[in-house]
Amino acid sequence: MRLYSCWLTQRRTGASKMNWFVAAFAVCALVPGVHCASDSVAWCYDQASCNDAQWPVIAAEFCNGTRQSPINIVSASAKGDSNLVEFTFRNFSSTSALKKIKNTGKTVKVTLASHVGISGGGLSESYDSLQFHLHWGNGSSVPGSEHTVNGKRYPMELHIVNSKSSLNGNTTLAVADSTGLAALGFFIEEMSGNATGQPESWKNLTSYLTSITEKDQSATIAAGFSLDDLLVGVDRSKYYRYLGSLTTPNCNEAVVWTVFKDTIKVSKDLIDLFSTTVRISNSTSHLMTNVYRNVQAAQSVTTQAKSSVSSTCYSLGLMTLSIALGLRT
Ligand SMILES: *[C@@H]1O[C@H](CO)[C@@H](O)[C@H](O)[C@H]1NC(C)=O
Ligand SMILES: *[C@@H]1O[C@H](CO)[C@@H](O)[C@H](O)[C@H]1NC(C)=O
Ligand SMILES: *[C@@H]1O[C@H](CO)[C@@H](O)[C@H](O)[C@H]1NC(C)=O
Ligand SMILES: *[C@@H]1O[C@H](CO)[C@@H](O)[C@H](O)[C@H]1NC(C)=O
Ligand SMILES: *[C@@H]1O[C@H](CO)[C@@H](O)[C@H](O)[C@H]1NC(C)=O
Ligand SMILES: *[C@@H]1O[C@H](CO)[C@@H](O)[C@H](O)[C@H]1NC(C)=O
Ligand SMILES: *[C@@H]1O[C@H](CO)[C@@H](O)[C@H](O)[C@H]1NC(C)=O
Ligand SMILES: [Zn+2]
């Protein structure tokens, strides 16, 4: 997941490394209002000099931490937690909640209206939904989700980024709070069969990609589809929970992660549009592919508590009673 949309784009080579650091520091010192503490590092996905293997070096403050995301989730190791109740989704059904779609050079990001949010789900308080963005590989056949489950990587992953409502959208405070942000992760999988242009909400969303092929281009999203429409087919009461970080520099360890078990099914043609339409910079630059961080050290993961022993005994008891009484149920 990424939170910030501003960073320096200069390519770093071994020879210019030190000069670059000086330049970054100067920009941060001279441009007030820029999120410099979080954006002062020129990171990338596609070059050995600045890809995720280098983040612990070029953004060492947090990317080298001990609760980093994403992780591989081992389903058999997830412990039951009865606090992981259902979420309440505020205005996820609103067809006017999706405001703007932007090519940031690292992802495609959609900003959300101010009245969208979440609560429940074992979170300590209400959170406001700020934006969602996506991670992908290279078409549906080269998967690019960030989290993996039992070693399986999915074609894409959608992240909805939420900030503690009590922090009033102050992201500086949010990234300094160990639970300042709540991220919702949804896996996207190829729809079975030969469907094209499905679901319609994803056809609507991806129709904007041709308007944002270059970095920093954005488009206004017309009303007509909601977050609920995009999250079609996911039982949002079943999820994994762990404490982790932003998955892009500066990798702040401020994120309560929720990764849903069910996947969103999207037709292959629409998945393929991400890696064939948007570019990392101008029209001569590379297509945006493999925009995900590799998995980090394992964390303790929880999930919904399995049916308890007492309720199993109760069911067995009822069954025995039914048989004893000759009942058919
Ligand atoms: C990251 O931290 C570990 C210990 O905390 C240290 O051994 C390692 O050298 C650090 N790596 C980098 C790239 O700074
Ligand atoms: C949903 O958004 C509308 C404005 O579009 C607002 O009036 C309403 O209060 C919001 N609902 C909730 C539950 O926040
Ligand atoms: C992505 O896939 C296309 C088509 O298969 C291929 O031409 C291209 O080289 C791939 N890009 C990367 C970065 O692997
Ligand atoms: C965020 O909160 C900090 C600490 O209270 C404050 O210094 C800063 O000005 C706030 N930022 C914004 C954008 O309000
Ligand atoms: C998908 O298309 C292929 C080739 O056109 C065909 O062989 C196959 O039966 C189709 N599958 C389904 C589920 O429609
Ligand atoms: C797709 O967009 C159209 C036009 O904005 C809208 O009428 C329709 O309801 C949308 N459908 C879905 C499922 O998002
Ligand atoms: C496009 O970006 C590259 C660097 O990514 C730069 O060298 C080139 O001059 C740019 N071309 C145009 C037309 O802006
Ligand atoms: Zn993300």
Coordinates of C-alpha atoms and ligand atoms in Angstrom, one line a residue:
M1 CA 0.0 0.0 0.0
R2 CA 1.2 3.5 -0.6
L3 CA 0.0 6.7 1.0
Y4 CA 1.9 9.5 -0.5
S5 CA 1.7 10.7 -4.1
C6 CA 4.8 12.9 -4.3
W7 CA 8.4 11.9 -4.7
L8 CA 11.4 12.7 -6.7
T9 CA 11.8 10.9 -10.0
Q10 CA 15.5 11.4 -10.8
R11 CA 17.1 8.1 -11.7
R12 CA 19.8 7.0 -9.3
T13 CA 23.0 5.5 -10.6
G14 CA 25.9 4.3 -8.5
A15 CA 27.9 7.4 -9.5
S16 CA 25.3 10.0 -8.7
K17 CA 24.1 8.4 -5.5
M18 CA 25.6 10.9 -3.0
N19 CA 24.7 13.9 -5.1
W20 CA 21.2 12.6 -5.2
F21 CA 20.9 12.4 -1.4
V22 CA 22.2 16.0 -1.2
A23 CA 19.6 17.1 -3.8
A24 CA 16.8 15.3 -2.0
F25 CA 17.7 16.9 1.3
A26 CA 17.8 20.3 -0.3
V27 CA 14.4 19.9 -1.9
C28 CA 13.0 18.9 1.4
A29 CA 14.5 21.8 3.2
L30 CA 13.4 24.3 0.7
V31 CA 9.9 23.2 -0.2
P32 CA 7.6 23.6 2.8
G33 CA 4.4 21.6 2.6
V34 CA 5.8 18.7 0.7
H35 CA 5.7 15.5 2.7
C36 CA 9.4 15.4 2.8
A37 CA 9.8 13.1 5.7
S38 CA 8.1 10.4 3.7
D39 CA 8.9 11.4 0.1
S40 CA 12.5 12.2 0.2
V41 CA 13.7 8.9 -1.2
A42 CA 13.7 8.1 -4.9
W43 CA 12.5 4.5 -4.9
C44 CA 11.3 2.3 -7.7
Y45 CA 10.2 -1.2 -8.6
D46 CA 12.0 -1.7 -11.8
Q47 CA 15.7 -0.9 -11.4
A48 CA 18.3 -2.7 -9.2
S49 CA 19.6 0.6 -7.9
C50 CA 16.3 1.6 -6.3
N51 CA 14.0 -1.4 -6.1
D52 CA 12.6 -3.0 -3.0
A53 CA 15.9 -4.8 -2.2
Q54 CA 17.4 -1.4 -1.8
W55 CA 14.6 0.2 0.3
P56 CA 16.2 -0.9 3.6
V57 CA 19.3 1.0 2.5
I58 CA 17.8 4.1 0.9
A59 CA 14.9 4.4 3.4
A60 CA 16.5 2.7 6.4
E61 CA 14.5 4.4 9.1
F62 CA 11.5 2.2 8.7
C63 CA 11.9 -0.1 5.6
N64 CA 14.5 -2.1 7.7
G65 CA 12.0 -2.5 10.5
T66 CA 10.6 -5.7 12.1
R67 CA 6.9 -5.4 11.3
Q68 CA 7.1 -4.8 7.6
S69 CA 4.5 -5.6 4.9
P70 CA 3.5 -7.4 2.8
I71 CA 3.9 -10.9 4.2
N72 CA 3.1 -14.4 3.2
I73 CA 0.0 -15.5 5.2
V74 CA 0.1 -19.1 6.3
S75 CA -3.6 -19.9 6.7
A76 CA -2.9 -22.9 9.1
S77 CA -1.0 -20.6 11.4
A78 CA -3.6 -17.9 11.7
K79 CA -5.0 -17.9 15.3
G80 CA -8.7 -17.5 16.0
D81 CA -9.7 -14.2 17.5
S82 CA -13.3 -13.5 18.6
N83 CA -12.7 -9.8 18.4
L84 CA -12.6 -9.9 14.6
V85 CA -16.2 -9.1 14.0
E86 CA -17.9 -7.7 10.9
F87 CA -17.0 -4.2 9.7
T88 CA -19.4 -1.4 9.2
F89 CA -18.8 0.2 5.8
R90 CA -19.8 3.9 5.6
N91 CA -21.0 5.0 2.2
F92 CA -19.3 2.1 0.3
S93 CA -22.6 1.9 -1.6
S94 CA -22.3 5.5 -2.7
T95 CA -22.0 5.9 -6.5
S96 CA -20.5 9.3 -6.0
A97 CA -17.7 8.4 -3.6
L98 CA -15.0 7.8 -6.2
K99 CA -13.6 11.2 -7.1
K100 CA -10.4 11.1 -9.1
I101 CA -8.1 8.5 -10.7
K102 CA -4.5 9.3 -11.1
N103 CA -1.3 7.7 -12.5
T104 CA 1.3 8.4 -9.8
G105 CA 4.1 6.7 -11.7
K106 CA 4.1 3.9 -9.2
T107 CA 0.4 2.9 -9.1
V108 CA -3.1 3.9 -10.2
K109 CA -4.8 5.7 -7.3
V110 CA -8.4 6.6 -6.8
T111 CA -9.2 9.3 -4.2
L112 CA -12.4 8.9 -2.2
A113 CA -15.0 11.4 -1.0
S114 CA -14.7 12.6 2.6
H115 CA -17.8 10.8 3.9
V116 CA -16.5 7.2 3.2
G117 CA -15.1 5.2 6.1
I118 CA -15.0 2.0 8.1
S119 CA -15.5 0.9 11.7
G120 CA -15.9 -2.4 13.6
G121 CA -13.8 -5.3 12.3
G122 CA -11.8 -5.4 15.5
L123 CA -10.5 -1.8 14.9
S124 CA -10.1 0.4 18.0
E125 CA -12.1 3.3 16.5
S126 CA -13.6 4.7 13.3
Y127 CA -11.3 5.3 10.3
D128 CA -11.9 7.5 7.2
S129 CA -11.2 6.0 3.8
L130 CA -8.8 8.2 1.9
Q131 CA -8.0 6.4 -1.3
F132 CA -7.5 3.0 -3.0
H133 CA -4.8 1.9 -5.3
L134 CA -3.7 -1.3 -7.0
H135 CA -0.6 -3.5 -7.3
W136 CA -0.1 -5.9 -10.2
G137 CA 2.4 -7.9 -12.2
N138 CA 2.4 -8.2 -15.9
G139 CA -1.0 -9.3 -17.1
S140 CA -3.1 -12.0 -15.5
S141 CA -0.5 -14.6 -16.2
V142 CA 2.4 -12.9 -14.2
P143 CA 0.8 -12.3 -10.8
G144 CA 1.6 -9.2 -8.8
S145 CA -0.3 -9.1 -5.5
E146 CA 1.7 -7.9 -2.5
H147 CA 0.4 -10.4 0.1
T148 CA 0.6 -14.1 -0.7
V149 CA -1.4 -16.8 1.0
N150 CA 0.4 -20.1 1.5
G151 CA 2.9 -19.0 -1.0
K152 CA 0.3 -18.2 -3.7
R153 CA 0.5 -14.8 -5.4
Y154 CA -2.6 -13.4 -7.0
P155 CA -2.8 -11.4 -10.3
M156 CA -3.6 -8.1 -8.5
E157 CA -4.2 -6.6 -5.1
L158 CA -6.4 -3.6 -4.3
H159 CA -5.6 -1.6 -1.1
I160 CA -8.1 0.7 0.5
V161 CA -6.2 3.1 2.8
N162 CA -8.0 4.4 5.9
S163 CA -6.8 6.9 8.5
K164 CA -8.0 7.2 12.1
S165 CA -11.0 9.5 12.1
S166 CA -9.7 11.2 15.3
L167 CA -6.6 12.3 13.5
N168 CA -8.7 14.4 11.0
G169 CA -6.8 13.3 8.0
N170 CA -3.4 14.4 9.4
T171 CA -1.2 11.8 7.7
T172 CA 1.9 13.0 9.6
L173 CA 0.2 12.0 12.8
A174 CA -1.2 8.8 11.2
V175 CA 2.1 7.4 10.1
A176 CA 3.5 8.1 13.6
D177 CA 0.8 6.1 15.3
S178 CA 1.2 2.3 15.4
T179 CA -2.4 1.9 14.4
G180 CA -2.9 5.2 12.7
L181 CA -3.8 3.6 9.4
A182 CA -6.1 0.7 8.5
A183 CA -5.5 -1.0 5.1
L184 CA -8.0 -3.3 3.5
G185 CA -6.4 -5.7 1.0
F186 CA -8.4 -7.5 -1.6
F187 CA -7.0 -10.1 -4.0
I188 CA -8.1 -9.9 -7.7
E189 CA -8.2 -13.1 -9.6
E190 CA -9.0 -14.0 -13.2
M191 CA -12.7 -14.8 -13.7
S192 CA -13.2 -18.3 -15.0
G193 CA -14.6 -18.9 -18.5
N194 CA -14.0 -16.6 -21.4
A195 CA -15.9 -13.5 -20.2
T196 CA -14.7 -10.1 -21.3
G197 CA -15.4 -6.7 -19.8
Q198 CA -16.7 -8.1 -16.5
P199 CA -17.7 -7.1 -13.9
E200 CA -19.2 -3.9 -15.3
S201 CA -17.8 -1.8 -12.3
W202 CA -14.3 -2.9 -13.3
K203 CA -15.0 -2.1 -17.0
N204 CA -16.1 1.3 -15.8
L205 CA -13.0 1.8 -13.6
T206 CA -10.5 0.6 -16.3
S207 CA -12.1 2.7 -19.0
Y208 CA -10.2 5.6 -17.4
L209 CA -6.8 4.1 -17.8
T210 CA -6.4 5.4 -21.4
S211 CA -6.8 9.0 -19.9
I212 CA -4.0 8.5 -17.5
T213 CA -1.3 6.7 -19.5
E214 CA 1.5 9.1 -18.3
K215 CA 2.7 9.9 -14.8
D216 CA 0.8 12.6 -12.9
Q217 CA -2.1 12.5 -15.3
S218 CA -5.5 12.3 -13.6
A219 CA -9.2 12.1 -14.6
T220 CA -12.4 12.9 -12.8
I221 CA -14.5 9.8 -12.2
A222 CA -18.2 10.2 -13.2
A223 CA -20.8 9.0 -10.7
G224 CA -22.1 5.6 -11.5
F225 CA -20.2 2.9 -9.6
S226 CA -19.4 2.4 -5.9
L227 CA -16.8 0.7 -3.8
D228 CA -19.4 -2.1 -3.1
D229 CA -19.6 -2.6 -6.9
L230 CA -15.8 -3.0 -7.2
L231 CA -15.7 -5.4 -4.2
V232 CA -18.3 -7.7 -5.7
G233 CA -18.3 -11.3 -4.6
V234 CA -16.2 -10.9 -1.4
D235 CA -17.6 -12.0 1.9
R236 CA -16.2 -9.2 4.0
S237 CA -16.7 -11.0 7.3
K238 CA -13.8 -13.4 6.5
Y239 CA -10.4 -11.9 6.7
Y240 CA -6.8 -12.1 8.1
R241 CA -5.5 -9.5 10.5
Y242 CA -2.0 -8.5 11.4
L243 CA 0.0 -5.4 12.3
G244 CA 2.4 -4.2 9.6
S245 CA 3.6 -1.3 7.6
L246 CA 3.2 0.8 4.4
T247 CA 4.5 -1.4 1.6
T248 CA 6.3 1.6 -0.1
P249 CA 9.0 3.9 1.4
N250 CA 9.1 5.1 4.0
C251 CA 7.5 1.8 5.1
N252 CA 6.1 3.4 8.3
E253 CA 5.0 0.7 10.8
A254 CA 1.6 2.3 11.3
V255 CA -0.8 -0.1 9.6
V256 CA -3.5 -2.4 10.9
W257 CA -3.8 -4.8 8.0
T258 CA -6.9 -6.6 6.9
V259 CA -6.5 -9.1 4.1
F260 CA -9.8 -10.6 2.8
K261 CA -9.9 -14.3 2.1
D262 CA -12.4 -14.2 -0.8
T263 CA -11.1 -12.8 -4.1
I264 CA -12.6 -10.3 -6.5
K265 CA -13.1 -12.0 -9.9
V266 CA -12.3 -9.8 -12.9
S267 CA -12.1 -10.9 -16.5
K268 CA -8.6 -11.4 -18.0
D269 CA -8.9 -8.6 -20.6
L270 CA -9.5 -6.0 -17.8
I271 CA -6.7 -7.3 -15.6
D272 CA -4.4 -7.1 -18.6
L273 CA -5.2 -3.4 -19.2
F274 CA -3.2 -2.3 -16.2
S275 CA 0.1 -3.7 -17.5
T276 CA -0.6 -2.6 -21.1
T277 CA -1.9 0.9 -20.7
V278 CA -0.3 3.0 -18.0
R279 CA 3.4 4.1 -18.0
I280 CA 5.8 4.9 -15.2
S281 CA 6.6 8.3 -16.8
N282 CA 6.1 9.9 -20.1
S283 CA 4.9 8.3 -23.4
T284 CA 8.4 6.9 -24.1
S285 CA 8.9 5.3 -20.7
H286 CA 8.2 1.7 -19.7
L287 CA 4.8 0.3 -19.1
M288 CA 3.9 0.1 -15.4
T289 CA 4.5 -3.6 -14.5
N290 CA 5.4 -5.6 -11.4
V291 CA 4.4 -2.8 -9.0
Y292 CA 4.6 -4.8 -5.8
R293 CA 7.0 -5.2 -2.9
N294 CA 8.3 -8.7 -2.1
V295 CA 7.2 -10.4 1.1
Q296 CA 8.8 -9.5 4.4
A297 CA 9.4 -11.5 7.6
A298 CA 6.4 -13.3 9.0
Q299 CA 4.1 -11.6 11.5
S300 CA 1.5 -13.1 13.9
V301 CA -1.7 -13.3 12.0
T302 CA -5.2 -13.7 13.4
T303 CA -8.6 -14.6 11.8
Q304 CA -12.2 -15.3 12.8
A305 CA -12.4 -17.8 15.6
K306 CA -13.3 -21.2 14.5
S307 CA -16.6 -22.6 15.8
S308 CA -16.0 -23.1 19.5
V309 CA -15.9 -26.5 21.2
S310 CA -19.0 -25.7 23.1
S311 CA -21.1 -25.0 20.0
T312 CA -19.8 -28.1 18.4
C313 CA -20.8 -30.1 21.5
Y314 CA -24.1 -28.4 21.4
S315 CA -24.7 -29.4 17.8
L316 CA -23.5 -33.0 18.4
G317 CA -25.8 -33.0 21.5
L318 CA -28.8 -31.9 19.4
M319 CA -28.0 -34.4 16.7
T320 CA -27.8 -37.2 19.3
L321 CA -31.1 -36.1 20.8
S322 CA -32.7 -35.9 17.4
I323 CA -31.6 -39.4 16.6
A324 CA -32.7 -40.6 20.0
L325 CA -36.1 -39.1 19.4
G326 CA -36.3 -40.4 15.9
L327 CA -36.6 -36.9 14.5
R328 CA -35.7 -36.1 10.9
T329 CA -34.2 -32.6 10.3
Ligands
LIG1 C1 19.0 -3.6 9.0 O1 19.0 -3.9 10.4 C2 19.7 -5.0 10.8 C3 19.6 -5.2 12.3 O2 18.6 -4.5 12.8 C4 21.2 -4.9 10.4 O3 21.9 -6.0 10.6 C5 21.2 -4.6 8.9 O4 22.5 -4.3 8.5 C6 20.4 -3.4 8.5 N1 20.4 -3.3 7.1 C7 20.5 -2.2 6.4 C8 20.5 -2.3 4.9 O5 20.7 -1.1 7.0
LIG2 C1 -22.9 9.3 3.0 O1 -22.6 10.5 2.2 C2 -23.6 11.4 2.2 C3 -23.2 12.5 1.3 O2 -23.1 12.1 0.0 C4 -23.8 11.9 3.6 O3 -24.9 12.8 3.6 C5 -24.1 10.8 4.5 O4 -24.2 11.3 5.8 C6 -23.1 9.7 4.4 N1 -23.5 8.6 5.2 C7 -22.8 8.2 6.2 C8 -23.3 6.9 6.9 O5 -21.8 8.7 6.6
LIG3 C1 5.3 -8.2 -19.9 O1 4.7 -9.1 -20.8 C2 4.8 -8.7 -22.1 C3 4.0 -9.6 -23.0 O2 4.0 -10.9 -22.6 C4 6.3 -8.8 -22.5 O3 6.5 -8.4 -23.9 C5 7.1 -7.8 -21.6 O4 8.4 -7.9 -21.9 C6 6.8 -8.1 -20.1 N1 7.4 -7.1 -19.3 C7 8.1 -7.4 -18.3 C8 8.6 -6.2 -17.5 O5 8.4 -8.5 -17.9
LIG4 C1 -0.5 17.4 11.8 O1 -0.3 17.4 13.2 C2 0.9 18.0 13.6 C3 1.1 17.7 15.1 O2 0.0 18.1 15.8 C4 1.0 19.4 13.2 O3 2.2 20.0 13.6 C5 0.8 19.6 11.7 O4 0.7 20.9 11.4 C6 -0.5 18.9 11.3 N1 -0.6 18.9 9.9 C7 -1.6 19.3 9.2 C8 -1.5 19.2 7.7 O5 -2.6 19.8 9.8
LIG5 C1 -13.3 -20.6 -24.0 O1 -12.9 -20.4 -25.3 C2 -12.2 -21.6 -25.8 C3 -11.6 -21.3 -27.2 O2 -12.4 -20.3 -27.8 C4 -13.1 -22.8 -25.8 O3 -12.4 -23.9 -26.3 C5 -13.6 -23.0 -24.4 O4 -14.6 -24.0 -24.4 C6 -14.3 -21.7 -23.8 N1 -14.5 -22.0 -22.4 C7 -15.7 -21.6 -21.9 C8 -15.8 -21.9 -20.4 O5 -16.6 -21.1 -22.5
LIG6 C1 -21.1 1.9 -15.1 O1 -21.1 3.2 -15.4 C2 -22.4 3.6 -16.0 C3 -22.2 5.0 -16.5 O2 -21.6 5.9 -15.6 C4 -23.4 3.5 -14.9 O3 -24.7 3.9 -15.4 C5 -23.5 2.1 -14.4 O4 -24.4 2.0 -13.3 C6 -22.1 1.6 -14.0 N1 -22.3 0.2 -13.6 C7 -21.6 -0.4 -12.7 C8 -22.0 -1.8 -12.4 O5 -20.7 0.1 -12.1
LIG7 C1 10.6 11.1 -21.3 O1 11.2 10.7 -20.1 C2 12.6 10.3 -20.2 C3 13.0 9.9 -18.9 O2 12.2 8.9 -18.3 C4 13.4 11.5 -20.7 O3 14.7 11.1 -20.9 C5 12.8 12.0 -22.0 O4 13.4 13.2 -22.4 C6 11.3 12.3 -21.8 N1 10.7 12.6 -23.1 C7 9.9 13.6 -23.3 C8 9.3 13.8 -24.7 O5 9.5 14.3 -22.4
ZN8 ZN -0.7 -0.7 -1.6

